[in-house]
mmCIF file with all atom_site columns, C-alpha atoms in Angstrom:
data_model
loop_
_atom_site.group_PDB
_atom_site.id
_atom_site.type_symbol
_atom_site.label_atom_id
_atom_site.label_alt_id
_atom_site.label_comp_id
_atom_site.label_asym_id
_atom_site.label_entity_id
_atom_site.label_seq_id
_atom_site.pdbx_PDB_ins_code
_atom_site.Cartn_x
_atom_site.Cartn_y
_atom_site.Cartn_z
_atom_site.occupancy
_atom_site.B_iso_or_equiv
_atom_site.pdbx_formal_charge
_atom_site.auth_seq_id
_atom_site.auth_comp_id
_atom_site.auth_asym_id
_atom_site.auth_atom_id
_atom_site.pdbx_PDB_model_num
ATOM 1   C CA . MET A 1 1   ? 0.000   0.000  0.000  1.00 0.00 ? 1   MET A CA 1
ATOM 2   C CA . GLN A 1 2   ? 1.366   3.397  -1.018 1.00 0.00 ? 2   GLN A CA 1
ATOM 3   C CA . ILE A 1 3   ? -0.015  6.534  0.614  1.00 0.00 ? 3   ILE A CA 1
ATOM 4   C CA . LEU A 1 4   ? -0.019  9.070  -2.216 1.00 0.00 ? 4   LEU A CA 1
ATOM 5   C CA . GLU A 1 5   ? -1.526  12.009 -0.326 1.00 0.00 ? 5   GLU A CA 1
ATOM 6   C CA . ILE A 1 6   ? -3.134  12.915 2.957  1.00 0.00 ? 6   ILE A CA 1
ATOM 7   C CA . GLN A 1 7   ? -5.215  16.060 3.456  1.00 0.00 ? 7   GLN A CA 1
ATOM 8   C CA . LEU A 1 8   ? -5.549  17.348 7.009  1.00 0.00 ? 8   LEU A CA 1
ATOM 9   C CA . LEU A 1 9   ? -7.001  20.410 8.724  1.00 0.00 ? 9   LEU A CA 1
ATOM 10  C CA . SER A 1 10  ? -5.012  23.286 10.188 1.00 0.00 ? 10  SER A CA 1
ATOM 11  C CA . ASN A 1 11  ? -6.116  26.592 11.666 1.00 0.00 ? 11  ASN A CA 1
ATOM 12  C CA . ASP A 1 12  ? -2.828  28.313 10.769 1.00 0.00 ? 12  ASP A CA 1
ATOM 13  C CA . ILE A 1 13  ? -1.584  27.797 7.217  1.00 0.00 ? 13  ILE A CA 1
ATOM 14  C CA . ASP A 1 14  ? 1.300   30.269 7.509  1.00 0.00 ? 14  ASP A CA 1
ATOM 15  C CA . LYS A 1 15  ? 2.780   28.708 10.640 1.00 0.00 ? 15  LYS A CA 1
ATOM 16  C CA . THR A 1 16  ? 2.284   25.269 9.119  1.00 0.00 ? 16  THR A CA 1
ATOM 17  C CA . GLU A 1 17  ? 4.389   26.286 6.127  1.00 0.00 ? 17  GLU A CA 1
ATOM 18  C CA . GLN A 1 18  ? 6.997   27.720 8.491  1.00 0.00 ? 18  GLN A CA 1
ATOM 19  C CA . PHE A 1 19  ? 7.249   24.388 10.275 1.00 0.00 ? 19  PHE A CA 1
ATOM 20  C CA . TYR A 1 20  ? 7.238   21.973 7.346  1.00 0.00 ? 20  TYR A CA 1
ATOM 21  C CA . HIS A 1 21  ? 9.231   24.029 4.852  1.00 0.00 ? 21  HIS A CA 1
ATOM 22  C CA . HIS A 1 22  ? 11.602  26.113 6.932  1.00 0.00 ? 22  HIS A CA 1
ATOM 23  C CA . LEU A 1 23  ? 12.115  23.794 9.920  1.00 0.00 ? 23  LEU A CA 1
ATOM 24  C CA . LEU A 1 24  ? 11.545  20.293 8.570  1.00 0.00 ? 24  LEU A CA 1
ATOM 25  C CA . GLY A 1 25  ? 12.874  21.098 5.110  1.00 0.00 ? 25  GLY A CA 1
ATOM 26  C CA . LEU A 1 26  ? 10.045  19.796 2.911  1.00 0.00 ? 26  LEU A CA 1
ATOM 27  C CA . GLU A 1 27  ? 9.503   21.459 -0.449 1.00 0.00 ? 27  GLU A CA 1
ATOM 28  C CA . THR A 1 28  ? 6.372   23.640 -0.623 1.00 0.00 ? 28  THR A CA 1
ATOM 29  C CA . ILE A 1 29  ? 4.683   22.680 -3.887 1.00 0.00 ? 29  ILE A CA 1
ATOM 30  C CA . ALA A 1 30  ? 1.513   24.817 -3.606 1.00 0.00 ? 30  ALA A CA 1
ATOM 31  C CA . LYS A 1 31  ? 0.164   27.498 -1.288 1.00 0.00 ? 31  LYS A CA 1
ATOM 32  C CA . ASP A 1 32  ? -2.717  29.968 -1.221 1.00 0.00 ? 32  ASP A CA 1
ATOM 33  C CA . HIS A 1 33  ? -4.810  31.574 1.503  1.00 0.00 ? 33  HIS A CA 1
ATOM 34  C CA . SER A 1 34  ? -6.615  28.317 2.324  1.00 0.00 ? 34  SER A CA 1
ATOM 35  C CA . THR A 1 35  ? -4.214  25.435 1.585  1.00 0.00 ? 35  THR A CA 1
ATOM 36  C CA . VAL A 1 36  ? -0.562  24.471 1.611  1.00 0.00 ? 36  VAL A CA 1
ATOM 37  C CA . SER A 1 37  ? 0.999   21.326 0.155  1.00 0.00 ? 37  SER A CA 1
ATOM 38  C CA . PHE A 1 38  ? 4.415   19.766 0.604  1.00 0.00 ? 38  PHE A CA 1
ATOM 39  C CA . SER A 1 39  ? 6.395   17.060 -1.139 1.00 0.00 ? 39  SER A CA 1
ATOM 40  C CA . ALA A 1 40  ? 7.303   14.211 1.229  1.00 0.00 ? 40  ALA A CA 1
ATOM 41  C CA . GLY A 1 41  ? 9.196   11.756 -0.937 1.00 0.00 ? 41  GLY A CA 1
ATOM 42  C CA . THR A 1 42  ? 6.657   9.927  -3.079 1.00 0.00 ? 42  THR A CA 1
ATOM 43  C CA . SER A 1 43  ? 3.770   11.357 -1.033 1.00 0.00 ? 43  SER A CA 1
ATOM 44  C CA . LYS A 1 44  ? 2.014   14.703 -0.886 1.00 0.00 ? 44  LYS A CA 1
ATOM 45  C CA . LEU A 1 45  ? 1.084   16.323 2.427  1.00 0.00 ? 45  LEU A CA 1
ATOM 46  C CA . THR A 1 46  ? -1.691  18.917 2.274  1.00 0.00 ? 46  THR A CA 1
ATOM 47  C CA . PHE A 1 47  ? -3.198  21.111 4.979  1.00 0.00 ? 47  PHE A CA 1
ATOM 48  C CA . ILE A 1 48  ? -6.532  22.862 4.510  1.00 0.00 ? 48  ILE A CA 1
ATOM 49  C CA . ARG A 1 49  ? -7.520  25.920 6.517  1.00 0.00 ? 49  ARG A CA 1
ATOM 50  C CA . SER A 1 50  ? -10.164 25.260 9.142  1.00 0.00 ? 50  SER A CA 1
ATOM 51  C CA . ASP A 1 51  ? -11.839 27.394 11.766 1.00 0.00 ? 51  ASP A CA 1
ATOM 52  C CA . LYS A 1 52  ? -11.737 24.416 14.108 1.00 0.00 ? 52  LYS A CA 1
ATOM 53  C CA . ILE A 1 53  ? -9.264  25.152 16.886 1.00 0.00 ? 53  ILE A CA 1
ATOM 54  C CA . ASN A 1 54  ? -6.181  22.927 16.859 1.00 0.00 ? 54  ASN A CA 1
ATOM 55  C CA . PRO A 1 55  ? -7.371  19.786 15.056 1.00 0.00 ? 55  PRO A CA 1
ATOM 56  C CA . PHE A 1 56  ? -4.597  17.238 15.488 1.00 0.00 ? 56  PHE A CA 1
ATOM 57  C CA . TYR A 1 57  ? -3.577  13.949 13.913 1.00 0.00 ? 57  TYR A CA 1
ATOM 58  C CA . HIS A 1 58  ? -0.899  11.286 14.080 1.00 0.00 ? 58  HIS A CA 1
ATOM 59  C CA . PHE A 1 59  ? 1.057   10.383 10.959 1.00 0.00 ? 59  PHE A CA 1
ATOM 60  C CA . ALA A 1 60  ? 4.471   8.965  10.114 1.00 0.00 ? 60  ALA A CA 1
ATOM 61  C CA . PHE A 1 61  ? 7.181   9.251  7.501  1.00 0.00 ? 61  PHE A CA 1
ATOM 62  C CA . ASN A 1 62  ? 9.248   6.327  6.249  1.00 0.00 ? 62  ASN A CA 1
ATOM 63  C CA . ILE A 1 63  ? 13.000  6.961  6.266  1.00 0.00 ? 63  ILE A CA 1
ATOM 64  C CA . PRO A 1 64  ? 15.836  4.671  5.106  1.00 0.00 ? 64  PRO A CA 1
ATOM 65  C CA . GLY A 1 65  ? 16.400  1.743  7.444  1.00 0.00 ? 65  GLY A CA 1
ATOM 66  C CA . ASN A 1 66  ? 19.986  2.704  8.223  1.00 0.00 ? 66  ASN A CA 1
ATOM 67  C CA . LYS A 1 67  ? 19.275  6.377  8.978  1.00 0.00 ? 67  LYS A CA 1
ATOM 68  C CA . ILE A 1 68  ? 17.372  6.421  12.282 1.00 0.00 ? 68  ILE A CA 1
ATOM 69  C CA . SER A 1 69  ? 20.337  7.824  14.248 1.00 0.00 ? 69  SER A CA 1
ATOM 70  C CA . GLU A 1 70  ? 21.180  10.417 11.601 1.00 0.00 ? 70  GLU A CA 1
ATOM 71  C CA . ALA A 1 71  ? 17.533  11.445 11.306 1.00 0.00 ? 71  ALA A CA 1
ATOM 72  C CA . PHE A 1 72  ? 17.361  11.858 15.079 1.00 0.00 ? 72  PHE A CA 1
ATOM 73  C CA . SER A 1 73  ? 20.464  14.076 14.976 1.00 0.00 ? 73  SER A CA 1
ATOM 74  C CA . TYR A 1 74  ? 18.930  16.080 12.121 1.00 0.00 ? 74  TYR A CA 1
ATOM 75  C CA . ILE A 1 75  ? 15.600  16.730 13.865 1.00 0.00 ? 75  ILE A CA 1
ATOM 76  C CA . SER A 1 76  ? 16.569  17.007 17.555 1.00 0.00 ? 76  SER A CA 1
ATOM 77  C CA . PRO A 1 77  ? 18.244  20.446 17.293 1.00 0.00 ? 77  PRO A CA 1
ATOM 78  C CA . LYS A 1 78  ? 15.153  21.791 15.531 1.00 0.00 ? 78  LYS A CA 1
ATOM 79  C CA . THR A 1 79  ? 12.398  20.627 17.886 1.00 0.00 ? 79  THR A CA 1
ATOM 80  C CA . GLU A 1 80  ? 11.850  18.578 21.041 1.00 0.00 ? 80  GLU A CA 1
ATOM 81  C CA . ILE A 1 81  ? 11.845  14.805 20.627 1.00 0.00 ? 81  ILE A CA 1
ATOM 82  C CA . LEU A 1 82  ? 9.229   13.020 22.734 1.00 0.00 ? 82  LEU A CA 1
ATOM 83  C CA . GLU A 1 83  ? 10.122  10.320 25.211 1.00 0.00 ? 83  GLU A CA 1
ATOM 84  C CA . THR A 1 84  ? 8.932   6.855  24.205 1.00 0.00 ? 84  THR A CA 1
ATOM 85  C CA . SER A 1 85  ? 9.696   5.429  27.657 1.00 0.00 ? 85  SER A CA 1
ATOM 86  C CA . PRO A 1 86  ? 11.484  6.809  30.712 1.00 0.00 ? 86  PRO A CA 1
ATOM 87  C CA . SER A 1 87  ? 14.859  8.166  29.540 1.00 0.00 ? 87  SER A CA 1
ATOM 88  C CA . GLU A 1 88  ? 14.368  6.806  25.981 1.00 0.00 ? 88  GLU A CA 1
ATOM 89  C CA . GLN A 1 89  ? 13.468  8.755  22.840 1.00 0.00 ? 89  GLN A CA 1
ATOM 90  C CA . VAL A 1 90  ? 13.673  6.010  20.212 1.00 0.00 ? 90  VAL A CA 1
ATOM 91  C CA . ALA A 1 91  ? 11.112  3.210  20.265 1.00 0.00 ? 91  ALA A CA 1
ATOM 92  C CA . ASP A 1 92  ? 12.161  -0.292 19.243 1.00 0.00 ? 92  ASP A CA 1
ATOM 93  C CA . PHE A 1 93  ? 9.185   -2.118 17.712 1.00 0.00 ? 93  PHE A CA 1
ATOM 94  C CA . THR A 1 94  ? 10.545  -5.641 17.602 1.00 0.00 ? 94  THR A CA 1
ATOM 95  C CA . THR A 1 95  ? 7.430   -7.271 16.144 1.00 0.00 ? 95  THR A CA 1
ATOM 96  C CA . TRP A 1 96  ? 7.349   -4.670 13.356 1.00 0.00 ? 96  TRP A CA 1
ATOM 97  C CA . ASN A 1 97  ? 11.165  -4.860 12.937 1.00 0.00 ? 97  ASN A CA 1
ATOM 98  C CA . ALA A 1 98  ? 11.353  -1.087 13.080 1.00 0.00 ? 98  ALA A CA 1
ATOM 99  C CA . LYS A 1 99  ? 12.576  1.835  15.164 1.00 0.00 ? 99  LYS A CA 1
ATOM 100 C CA . ALA A 1 100 ? 10.957  5.253  15.430 1.00 0.00 ? 100 ALA A CA 1
ATOM 101 C CA . PHE A 1 101 ? 10.991  8.605  17.186 1.00 0.00 ? 101 PHE A CA 1
ATOM 102 C CA . TYR A 1 102 ? 8.293   11.237 17.615 1.00 0.00 ? 102 TYR A CA 1
ATOM 103 C CA . PHE A 1 103 ? 7.817   14.998 17.825 1.00 0.00 ? 103 PHE A CA 1
ATOM 104 C CA . TYR A 1 104 ? 5.058   17.616 17.561 1.00 0.00 ? 104 TYR A CA 1
ATOM 105 C CA . ASP A 1 105 ? 4.482   20.046 14.725 1.00 0.00 ? 105 ASP A CA 1
ATOM 106 C CA . ASN A 1 106 ? 3.091   23.566 15.160 1.00 0.00 ? 106 ASN A CA 1
ATOM 107 C CA . ASN A 1 107 ? -0.489  22.241 15.077 1.00 0.00 ? 107 ASN A CA 1
ATOM 108 C CA . GLY A 1 108 ? 0.051   19.691 17.841 1.00 0.00 ? 108 GLY A CA 1
ATOM 109 C CA . ASN A 1 109 ? 0.113   16.828 15.331 1.00 0.00 ? 109 ASN A CA 1
ATOM 110 C CA . ILE A 1 110 ? 2.177   13.852 16.491 1.00 0.00 ? 110 ILE A CA 1
ATOM 111 C CA . LEU A 1 111 ? 4.797   13.189 13.812 1.00 0.00 ? 111 LEU A CA 1
ATOM 112 C CA . GLU A 1 112 ? 6.886   10.064 13.544 1.00 0.00 ? 112 GLU A CA 1
ATOM 113 C CA . PHE A 1 113 ? 10.043  9.138  11.664 1.00 0.00 ? 113 PHE A CA 1
ATOM 114 C CA . ILE A 1 114 ? 10.178  5.369  11.298 1.00 0.00 ? 114 ILE A CA 1
ATOM 115 C CA . ALA A 1 115 ? 12.900  3.095  9.885  1.00 0.00 ? 115 ALA A CA 1
ATOM 116 C CA . ARG A 1 116 ? 11.499  -0.268 8.764  1.00 0.00 ? 116 ARG A CA 1
ATOM 117 C CA . PHE A 1 117 ? 14.300  -2.783 8.501  1.00 0.00 ? 117 PHE A CA 1
ATOM 118 C CA . ASP A 1 118 ? 12.399  -5.213 6.266  1.00 0.00 ? 118 ASP A CA 1
ATOM 119 C CA . LEU A 1 119 ? 12.360  -2.658 3.447  1.00 0.00 ? 119 LEU A CA 1
ATOM 120 C CA . ASP A 1 120 ? 15.371  -2.680 1.154  1.00 0.00 ? 120 ASP A CA 1
ATOM 121 C CA . ASN A 1 121 ? 15.969  1.063  1.300  1.00 0.00 ? 121 ASN A CA 1
ATOM 122 C CA . ASN A 1 122 ? 19.359  1.638  2.942  1.00 0.00 ? 122 ASN A CA 1
ATOM 123 C CA . ILE A 1 123 ? 21.278  4.552  1.474  1.00 0.00 ? 123 ILE A CA 1
ATOM 124 C CA . ARG A 1 124 ? 24.774  5.979  1.920  1.00 0.00 ? 124 ARG A CA 1
ATOM 125 C CA . GLN A 1 125 ? 23.853  9.674  1.603  1.00 0.00 ? 125 GLN A CA 1
ATOM 126 C CA . LYS A 1 126 ? 23.917  11.748 4.792  1.00 0.00 ? 126 LYS A CA 1
ATOM 127 C CA . PHE A 1 127 ? 20.405  12.262 6.120  1.00 0.00 ? 127 PHE A CA 1
ATOM 128 C CA . ASP A 1 128 ? 18.447  15.402 5.355  1.00 0.00 ? 128 ASP A CA 1
ATOM 129 C CA . SER A 1 129 ? 14.798  16.055 4.468  1.00 0.00 ? 129 SER A CA 1
ATOM 130 C CA . SER A 1 130 ? 15.359  14.797 0.913  1.00 0.00 ? 130 SER A CA 1
ATOM 131 C CA . LEU A 1 131 ? 15.641  11.275 2.402  1.00 0.00 ? 131 LEU A CA 1
ATOM 132 C CA . ILE A 1 132 ? 12.081  11.311 3.718  1.00 0.00 ? 132 ILE A CA 1
ATOM 133 C CA . LEU A 1 133 ? 10.747  8.525  1.515  1.00 0.00 ? 133 LEU A CA 1
ATOM 134 C CA . SER A 1 134 ? 6.985   8.762  1.910  1.00 0.00 ? 134 SER A CA 1
ATOM 135 C CA . ILE A 1 135 ? 4.100   9.153  4.289  1.00 0.00 ? 135 ILE A CA 1
ATOM 136 C CA . SER A 1 136 ? 3.982   5.690  5.798  1.00 0.00 ? 136 SER A CA 1
ATOM 137 C CA . GLU A 1 137 ? 1.150   5.886  8.326  1.00 0.00 ? 137 GLU A CA 1
ATOM 138 C CA . ILE A 1 138 ? -1.979  7.914  8.946  1.00 0.00 ? 138 ILE A CA 1
ATOM 139 C CA . GLY A 1 139 ? -3.943  7.488  12.148 1.00 0.00 ? 139 GLY A CA 1
ATOM 140 C CA . ILE A 1 140 ? -7.724  7.419  11.908 1.00 0.00 ? 140 ILE A CA 1
ATOM 141 C CA . ALA A 1 141 ? -9.749  7.876  15.086 1.00 0.00 ? 141 ALA A CA 1
ATOM 142 C CA . VAL A 1 142 ? -13.219 6.308  15.019 1.00 0.00 ? 142 VAL A CA 1
ATOM 143 C CA . ASP A 1 143 ? -15.896 5.252  17.484 1.00 0.00 ? 143 ASP A CA 1
ATOM 144 C CA . ASN A 1 144 ? -15.114 1.553  17.078 1.00 0.00 ? 144 ASN A CA 1
ATOM 145 C CA . ALA A 1 145 ? -11.800 0.642  15.447 1.00 0.00 ? 145 ALA A CA 1
ATOM 146 C CA . ALA A 1 146 ? -12.535 -3.069 15.128 1.00 0.00 ? 146 ALA A CA 1
ATOM 147 C CA . ILE A 1 147 ? -15.874 -2.588 13.366 1.00 0.00 ? 147 ILE A CA 1
ATOM 148 C CA . GLN A 1 148 ? -15.206 0.520  11.271 1.00 0.00 ? 148 GLN A CA 1
ATOM 149 C CA . GLY A 1 149 ? -11.705 -0.527 10.292 1.00 0.00 ? 149 GLY A CA 1
ATOM 150 C CA . GLU A 1 150 ? -13.013 -3.910 9.175  1.00 0.00 ? 150 GLU A CA 1
ATOM 151 C CA . GLN A 1 151 ? -15.753 -2.225 7.148  1.00 0.00 ? 151 GLN A CA 1
ATOM 152 C CA . ILE A 1 152 ? -13.173 -0.261 5.157  1.00 0.00 ? 152 ILE A CA 1
ATOM 153 C CA . ARG A 1 153 ? -10.824 -3.244 4.841  1.00 0.00 ? 153 ARG A CA 1
ATOM 154 C CA . SER A 1 154 ? -13.606 -5.424 3.480  1.00 0.00 ? 154 SER A CA 1
ATOM 155 C CA . ALA A 1 155 ? -15.143 -2.787 1.205  1.00 0.00 ? 155 ALA A CA 1
ATOM 156 C CA . TYR A 1 156 ? -11.856 -2.060 -0.573 1.00 0.00 ? 156 TYR A CA 1
ATOM 157 C CA . HIS A 1 157 ? -10.341 -5.567 -0.308 1.00 0.00 ? 157 HIS A CA 1
ATOM 158 C CA . PHE A 1 158 ? -7.389  -4.344 1.735  1.00 0.00 ? 158 PHE A CA 1
ATOM 159 C CA . SER A 1 159 ? -5.278  -6.631 3.899  1.00 0.00 ? 159 SER A CA 1
ATOM 160 C CA . TYR A 1 160 ? -4.554  -6.566 7.594  1.00 0.00 ? 160 TYR A CA 1
ATOM 161 C CA . PHE A 1 161 ? -0.972  -5.607 8.437  1.00 0.00 ? 161 PHE A CA 1
ATOM 162 C CA . GLU A 1 162 ? 0.622   -9.010 8.916  1.00 0.00 ? 162 GLU A CA 1
ATOM 163 C CA . LYS A 1 163 ? 2.839   -7.816 11.799 1.00 0.00 ? 163 LYS A CA 1
ATOM 164 C CA . GLN A 1 164 ? -0.032  -6.528 13.948 1.00 0.00 ? 164 GLN A CA 1
ATOM 165 C CA . ALA A 1 165 ? -2.943  -8.666 15.122 1.00 0.00 ? 165 ALA A CA 1
ATOM 166 C CA . PRO A 1 166 ? -6.206  -6.679 15.267 1.00 0.00 ? 166 PRO A CA 1
ATOM 167 C CA . LYS A 1 167 ? -7.341  -5.520 18.685 1.00 0.00 ? 167 LYS A CA 1
ATOM 168 C CA . ASP A 1 168 ? -10.672 -4.158 19.852 1.00 0.00 ? 168 ASP A CA 1
ATOM 169 C CA . ASP A 1 169 ? -9.361  -0.573 19.923 1.00 0.00 ? 169 ASP A CA 1
ATOM 170 C CA . PHE A 1 170 ? -6.456  -0.792 17.441 1.00 0.00 ? 170 PHE A CA 1
ATOM 171 C CA . MET A 1 171 ? -6.512  -2.179 13.918 1.00 0.00 ? 171 MET A CA 1
ATOM 172 C CA . VAL A 1 172 ? -3.911  -1.768 11.168 1.00 0.00 ? 172 VAL A CA 1
ATOM 173 C CA . ILE A 1 173 ? -4.386  -2.168 7.402  1.00 0.00 ? 173 ILE A CA 1
ATOM 174 C CA . GLY A 1 174 ? -1.642  -2.230 4.779  1.00 0.00 ? 174 GLY A CA 1
ATOM 175 C CA . ASP A 1 175 ? 2.050   -3.098 4.709  1.00 0.00 ? 175 ASP A CA 1
ATOM 176 C CA . ASP A 1 176 ? 5.466   -1.638 5.516  1.00 0.00 ? 176 ASP A CA 1
ATOM 177 C CA . HIS A 1 177 ? 5.140   0.896  2.696  1.00 0.00 ? 177 HIS A CA 1
ATOM 178 C CA . GLY A 1 178 ? 1.850   2.346  3.917  1.00 0.00 ? 178 GLY A CA 1
ATOM 179 C CA . LEU A 1 179 ? -0.502  1.787  6.844  1.00 0.00 ? 179 LEU A CA 1
ATOM 180 C CA . LEU A 1 180 ? -3.974  2.928  7.859  1.00 0.00 ? 180 LEU A CA 1
ATOM 181 C CA . ILE A 1 181 ? -4.107  2.813  11.653 1.00 0.00 ? 181 ILE A CA 1
ATOM 182 C CA . PHE A 1 182 ? -7.603  2.752  13.128 1.00 0.00 ? 182 PHE A CA 1
ATOM 183 C CA . VAL A 1 183 ? -7.945  3.534  16.836 1.00 0.00 ? 183 VAL A CA 1
ATOM 184 C CA . ASP A 1 184 ? -10.854 4.168  19.162 1.00 0.00 ? 184 ASP A CA 1
ATOM 185 C CA . ILE A 1 185 ? -11.370 7.777  20.132 1.00 0.00 ? 185 ILE A CA 1
ATOM 186 C CA . GLN A 1 186 ? -9.940  8.535  23.571 1.00 0.00 ? 186 GLN A CA 1
ATOM 187 C CA . ARG A 1 187 ? -7.205  5.914  23.094 1.00 0.00 ? 187 ARG A CA 1
ATOM 188 C CA . ASN A 1 188 ? -3.940  7.765  23.674 1.00 0.00 ? 188 ASN A CA 1
ATOM 189 C CA . TRP A 1 189 ? -1.666  8.194  20.684 1.00 0.00 ? 189 TRP A CA 1
ATOM 190 C CA . PHE A 1 190 ? 1.703   6.637  21.468 1.00 0.00 ? 190 PHE A CA 1
ATOM 191 C CA . PRO A 1 191 ? 3.935   7.949  22.985 1.00 0.00 ? 191 PRO A CA 1
ATOM 192 C CA . THR A 1 192 ? 1.759   10.755 24.396 1.00 0.00 ? 192 THR A CA 1
ATOM 193 C CA . ASN A 1 193 ? -1.139  11.164 26.791 1.00 0.00 ? 193 ASN A CA 1
ATOM 194 C CA . LYS A 1 194 ? -3.200  12.847 24.057 1.00 0.00 ? 194 LYS A CA 1
ATOM 195 C CA . PRO A 1 195 ? -6.418  10.926 23.361 1.00 0.00 ? 195 PRO A CA 1
ATOM 196 C CA . ALA A 1 196 ? -7.190  10.418 19.691 1.00 0.00 ? 196 ALA A CA 1
ATOM 197 C CA . GLU A 1 197 ? -9.828  12.744 18.257 1.00 0.00 ? 197 GLU A CA 1
ATOM 198 C CA . LYS A 1 198 ? -12.004 12.450 15.164 1.00 0.00 ? 198 LYS A CA 1
ATOM 199 C CA . HIS A 1 199 ? -11.220 15.032 12.482 1.00 0.00 ? 199 HIS A CA 1
ATOM 200 C CA . TRP A 1 200 ? -11.916 15.307 8.781  1.00 0.00 ? 200 TRP A CA 1
ATOM 201 C CA . THR A 1 201 ? -9.233  13.513 6.771  1.00 0.00 ? 201 THR A CA 1
ATOM 202 C CA . LYS A 1 202 ? -8.809  12.691 3.085  1.00 0.00 ? 202 LYS A CA 1
ATOM 203 C CA . ILE A 1 203 ? -6.444  9.915  2.025  1.00 0.00 ? 203 ILE A CA 1
ATOM 204 C CA . LYS A 1 204 ? -5.363  8.968  -1.489 1.00 0.00 ? 204 LYS A CA 1
ATOM 205 C CA . LEU A 1 205 ? -3.599  5.634  -1.765 1.00 0.00 ? 205 LEU A CA 1
ATOM 206 C CA . GLU A 1 206 ? -2.553  2.985  -4.236 1.00 0.00 ? 206 GLU A CA 1
ATOM 207 C CA . GLU A 1 207 ? -2.948  -0.719 -3.612 1.00 0.00 ? 207 GLU A CA 1
ATOM 208 C CA . LYS A 1 208 ? -2.075  -3.307 -6.272 1.00 0.00 ? 208 LYS A CA 1
ATOM 209 C CA . GLY A 1 209 ? -2.324  -0.705 -9.025 1.00 0.00 ? 209 GLY A CA 1
ATOM 210 C CA . ARG A 1 210 ? -5.723  0.572  -7.868 1.00 0.00 ? 210 ARG A CA 1
ATOM 211 C CA . ILE A 1 211 ? -6.140  4.186  -6.713 1.00 0.00 ? 211 ILE A CA 1
ATOM 212 C CA . THR A 1 212 ? -8.527  4.704  -3.791 1.00 0.00 ? 212 THR A CA 1
ATOM 213 C CA . GLU A 1 213 ? -9.631  7.907  -2.102 1.00 0.00 ? 213 GLU A CA 1
ATOM 214 C CA . LEU A 1 214 ? -11.000 7.707  1.422  1.00 0.00 ? 214 LEU A CA 1
ATOM 215 C CA . VAL A 1 215 ? -12.712 10.642 3.118  1.00 0.00 ? 215 VAL A CA 1
ATOM 216 C CA . ILE A 1 216 ? -13.068 10.305 6.871  1.00 0.00 ? 216 ILE A CA 1
ATOM 217 C CA . ILE A 1 217 ? -15.927 12.457 8.163  1.00 0.00 ? 217 ILE A CA 1
ATOM 218 C CA . PRO A 1 218 ? -16.317 12.778 11.957 1.00 0.00 ? 218 PRO A CA 1
#
C-alpha cells in the first residue's frame, strides 16, 4: 500500500508552512490563503484551513532503514523529541522490525520518523529532508476501530498488516510501505497522553495498481 496524499485540517496555514518548509525542510509545492501542500518523498502532504481550533492527527514518515540515528540528529536540534519510555526517545518495535521517534508540529500533530528494517531502502547519503521517503502511516480515530476498520478493509479488499494482530481498539491495514491505523477515540496516541480525536481527513492511496480515495468524516 502506497499513501499518495493525505489532506488534514489546520487553523494556521502560515505557521504550518513555516514548520514543514523552513524547519523540517520539505519542499512547498503549492500554497494559497486556504491550503498548503508539501512534497514528502513519493507522497504529498496537504493542509486545509479550518476554523476548528487545533485539530490534530498522528502520521508517520518512512525513512531509510539505516538512517534512524542520523535522522534523530537532524531533527533534535530543531524541535523537542518526545520520550517513548522513561529516559528513551527512540522506540524499538521488535514485532514490526522497526525503530521510530516522535515529535510535535506547530499544530500539535504527532509526527513520527520510522525506519522499517524489512524494506530494502538503505542509502549511503547523509540524512536530510530529501531522504524522507513517503508518508507511511496515517492514524484514523473512530468510534469503534474493530468494526469501522473492518468495514473499510472489506469494502476495498485491503489486507490486515501481517505484523499486527487486530485488537478491539487498534486495527492496522496495509504493509510496511503504507498503513492505515484505526484507533478508538480517547485511546492515547503513542507515545503521548493525548487521546485520539475524530477530524476530517482525506487519504489517497494505491494498492495493487488501484487508486482509492478515502474521506473520513467525523
